[in-house]
PDB file of C-alpha atoms in Angstrom:
ATOM      1  CA  MET A  26      56.589  57.268  82.184  1.00  0.00           C
ATOM      2  CA  LYS A  27      56.671  56.871  85.956  1.00  0.00           C
ATOM      3  CA  LYS A  28      60.352  55.899  85.769  1.00  0.00           C
ATOM      4  CA  ILE A  29      61.197  59.040  83.796  1.00  0.00           C
ATOM      5  CA  ILE A  30      59.399  61.246  86.317  1.00  0.00           C
ATOM      6  CA  LEU A  31      61.076  59.448  89.237  1.00  0.00           C
ATOM      7  CA  LEU A  32      64.519  59.717  87.636  1.00  0.00           C
ATOM      8  CA  SER A  33      63.915  63.403  86.889  1.00  0.00           C
ATOM      9  CA  LEU A  34      62.983  64.071  90.510  1.00  0.00           C
ATOM     10  CA  ILE A  35      66.049  62.203  91.777  1.00  0.00           C
ATOM     11  CA  PHE A  36      68.296  64.152  89.392  1.00  0.00           C
ATOM     12  CA  LEU A  37      66.719  67.463  90.448  1.00  0.00           C
ATOM     13  CA  PHE A  38      67.140  66.633  94.143  1.00  0.00           C
ATOM     14  CA  CYS A  39      70.814  65.688  93.629  1.00  0.00           C
ATOM     15  CA  ALA A  40      71.514  68.828  91.590  1.00  0.00           C
ATOM     16  CA  ILE A  41      70.020  71.060  94.288  1.00  0.00           C
ATOM     17  CA  ASN A  42      72.116  69.382  96.991  1.00  0.00           C
ATOM     18  CA  VAL A  43      75.324  69.694  94.975  1.00  0.00           C
ATOM     19  CA  PHE A  44      74.983  73.464  94.683  1.00  0.00           C
ATOM     20  CA  ALA A  45      73.160  74.239  97.938  1.00  0.00           C
ATOM     21  CA  ASP A  46      76.280  74.783 100.089  1.00  0.00           C
ATOM     22  CA  ARG A  47      78.235  76.844  97.567  1.00  0.00           C
ATOM     23  CA  ASP A  48      77.709  80.235  99.217  1.00  0.00           C
ATOM     24  CA  THR A  49      77.748  79.272 102.892  1.00  0.00           C
ATOM     25  CA  ALA A  50      79.891  81.741 104.801  1.00  0.00           C
ATOM     26  CA  THR A  51      82.343  80.938 107.577  1.00  0.00           C
ATOM     27  CA  VAL A  52      82.116  83.102 110.695  1.00  0.00           C
ATOM     28  CA  SER A  53      85.329  83.310 112.752  1.00  0.00           C
ATOM     29  CA  GLY A  54      86.792  85.535 115.435  1.00  0.00           C
ATOM     30  CA  TYR A  55      90.412  86.738 115.608  1.00  0.00           C
ATOM     31  CA  SER A  56      92.458  88.767 118.081  1.00  0.00           C
ATOM     32  CA  SER A  57      95.884  88.676 116.424  1.00  0.00           C
ATOM     33  CA  SER A  58      97.359  89.373 112.996  1.00  0.00           C
ATOM     34  CA  GLN A  59      97.343  86.344 110.696  1.00  0.00           C
ATOM     35  CA  LEU A  60      96.647  84.876 107.278  1.00  0.00           C
ATOM     36  CA  ILE A  61      93.026  83.762 107.323  1.00  0.00           C
ATOM     37  CA  LYS A  62      92.729  82.207 103.856  1.00  0.00           C
ATOM     38  CA  ARG A  63      94.886  81.730 100.739  1.00  0.00           C
ATOM     39  CA  GLY A  64      93.530  82.393  97.258  1.00  0.00           C
ATOM     40  CA  ASP A  65      90.050  83.605  96.369  1.00  0.00           C
ATOM     41  CA  ALA A  66      87.811  84.841  99.174  1.00  0.00           C
ATOM     42  CA  LYS A  67      84.799  87.051  99.794  1.00  0.00           C
ATOM     43  CA  ILE A  68      83.983  89.008 102.958  1.00  0.00           C
ATOM     44  CA  TYR A  69      80.327  89.599 103.813  1.00  0.00           C
ATOM     45  CA  SER A  70      80.637  91.415 107.151  1.00  0.00           C
ATOM     46  CA  ILE A  71      83.138  92.601 109.739  1.00  0.00           C
ATOM     47  CA  SER A  72      82.546  93.330 113.428  1.00  0.00           C
ATOM     48  CA  PHE A  73      85.380  95.011 115.342  1.00  0.00           C
ATOM     49  CA  VAL A  74      85.676  95.702 119.082  1.00  0.00           C
ATOM     50  CA  ALA A  75      88.574  97.677 120.550  1.00  0.00           C
ATOM     51  CA  THR A  76      89.973  96.105 123.722  1.00  0.00           C
ATOM     52  CA  SER A  77      91.988  99.220 124.611  1.00  0.00           C
ATOM     53  CA  ASN A  78      92.344 102.778 123.349  1.00  0.00           C
ATOM     54  CA  GLY A  79      93.484 103.083 119.739  1.00  0.00           C
ATOM     55  CA  GLY A  80      92.348  99.666 118.515  1.00  0.00           C
ATOM     56  CA  ASN A  81      92.510  99.152 114.760  1.00  0.00           C
ATOM     57  CA  PHE A  82      92.513  96.599 111.968  1.00  0.00           C
ATOM     58  CA  VAL A  83      93.391  96.370 108.275  1.00  0.00           C
ATOM     59  CA  ILE A  84      92.429  93.563 105.894  1.00  0.00           C
ATOM     60  CA  TYR A  85      94.749  92.993 102.934  1.00  0.00           C
ATOM     61  CA  ASP A  86      94.402  91.071  99.679  1.00  0.00           C
ATOM     62  CA  ALA A  87      97.816  89.529 100.323  1.00  0.00           C
ATOM     63  CA  LEU A  88      99.607  86.682 102.102  1.00  0.00           C
ATOM     64  CA  THR A  89     101.427  89.003 104.540  1.00  0.00           C
ATOM     65  CA  GLU A  90     101.031  92.516 105.934  1.00  0.00           C
ATOM     66  CA  THR A  91     102.106  94.653 102.976  1.00  0.00           C
ATOM     67  CA  LYS A  92     101.145  98.192 104.081  1.00  0.00           C
ATOM     68  CA  THR A  93     100.608  99.220 100.448  1.00  0.00           C
ATOM     69  CA  LEU A  94      97.385 100.864  99.345  1.00  0.00           C
ATOM     70  CA  PRO A  95      96.337  98.592  96.448  1.00  0.00           C
ATOM     71  CA  GLU A  96      96.170  95.542  98.735  1.00  0.00           C
ATOM     72  CA  VAL A  97      94.047  97.242 101.450  1.00  0.00           C
ATOM     73  CA  LYS A  98      90.436  96.058 101.197  1.00  0.00           C
ATOM     74  CA  ALA A  99      89.002  97.249 104.534  1.00  0.00           C
ATOM     75  CA  GLU A 100      90.126  99.040 107.654  1.00  0.00           C
ATOM     76  CA  GLY A 101      88.706 100.418 110.839  1.00  0.00           C
ATOM     77  CA  SER A 102      89.629 101.841 114.210  1.00  0.00           C
ATOM     78  CA  GLU A 103      88.118 102.944 117.492  1.00  0.00           C
ATOM     79  CA  ALA A 104      89.626 105.611 119.747  1.00  0.00           C
ATOM     80  CA  THR A 105      88.208 104.276 123.012  1.00  0.00           C
ATOM     81  CA  ALA A 106      88.298 100.823 124.608  1.00  0.00           C
ATOM     82  CA  ASN A 107      85.108  98.733 124.263  1.00  0.00           C
ATOM     83  CA  ASN A 108      83.815 100.790 121.326  1.00  0.00           C
ATOM     84  CA  SER A 109      82.839  98.802 118.263  1.00  0.00           C
ATOM     85  CA  GLN A 110      81.901  99.053 114.614  1.00  0.00           C
ATOM     86  CA  TYR A 111      80.148  96.879 112.071  1.00  0.00           C
ATOM     87  CA  GLN A 112      80.775  96.892 108.328  1.00  0.00           C
ATOM     88  CA  ASP A 113      78.236  95.155 106.103  1.00  0.00           C
ATOM     89  CA  PHE A 114      79.168  93.973 102.601  1.00  0.00           C
ATOM     90  CA  THR A 115      76.350  91.471 102.031  1.00  0.00           C
ATOM     91  CA  GLN A 116      74.969  93.349  99.012  1.00  0.00           C
ATOM     92  CA  LYS A 117      78.422  93.585  97.385  1.00  0.00           C
ATOM     93  CA  PRO A 118      81.021  91.334  99.070  1.00  0.00           C
ATOM     94  CA  LEU A 119      84.674  92.379  99.237  1.00  0.00           C
ATOM     95  CA  GLU A 120      86.534  90.096  96.820  1.00  0.00           C
ATOM     96  CA  PHE A 121      90.074  88.807  97.330  1.00  0.00           C
ATOM     97  CA  SER A 122      92.294  86.983  94.836  1.00  0.00           C
ATOM     98  CA  THR A 123      95.680  86.508  96.549  1.00  0.00           C
ATOM     99  CA  GLY A 124      94.684  85.842 100.137  1.00  0.00           C
ATOM    100  CA  LEU A 125      92.841  87.213 103.143  1.00  0.00           C
ATOM    101  CA  TYR A 126      95.336  88.679 105.637  1.00  0.00           C
ATOM    102  CA  LEU A 127      94.220  90.397 108.856  1.00  0.00           C
ATOM    103  CA  ALA A 128      96.425  92.903 110.712  1.00  0.00           C
ATOM    104  CA  ILE A 129      94.886  93.754 114.076  1.00  0.00           C
ATOM    105  CA  SER A 130      96.001  95.764 117.093  1.00  0.00           C
ATOM    106  CA  ASN A 131      94.273  96.229 120.469  1.00  0.00           C
ATOM    107  CA  GLY A 132      91.016  94.534 119.560  1.00  0.00           C
ATOM    108  CA  TYR A 133      89.237  91.553 118.173  1.00  0.00           C
ATOM    109  CA  ILE A 134      87.298  91.026 114.987  1.00  0.00           C
ATOM    110  CA  ILE A 135      84.557  88.697 113.789  1.00  0.00           C
ATOM    111  CA  ILE A 136      84.501  88.106 110.035  1.00  0.00           C
ATOM    112  CA  SER A 137      81.878  86.433 107.865  1.00  0.00           C
ATOM    113  CA  TYR A 138      83.658  85.154 104.748  1.00  0.00           C
ATOM    114  CA  GLU A 139      83.941  82.342 102.241  1.00  0.00           C
TER     115      GLU A 139
END
């Protein structure tokens, strides 16, 4: 009986550890346009700071900058240097299937994603 309980506890501990890191987000900063991730992705939050007047960003569900509406998942801009904005998607993350591509101009962005 003790062996069954011990084996059950070991199995439970291993199962928890296997799935514990599944939803851990990566937090990264970017200041230039680039492909961040290929394939499936989820964005939980975006922080944008304009480094000069007219700073903006667009995030596409694509591998390159497509400039077509269906691939645009998020966008933002600030008219004045050093202004910022925060977009929170933790309750309902933005989902990507093709890739996570960031187009950015005159600013930097911090993204929480997986």
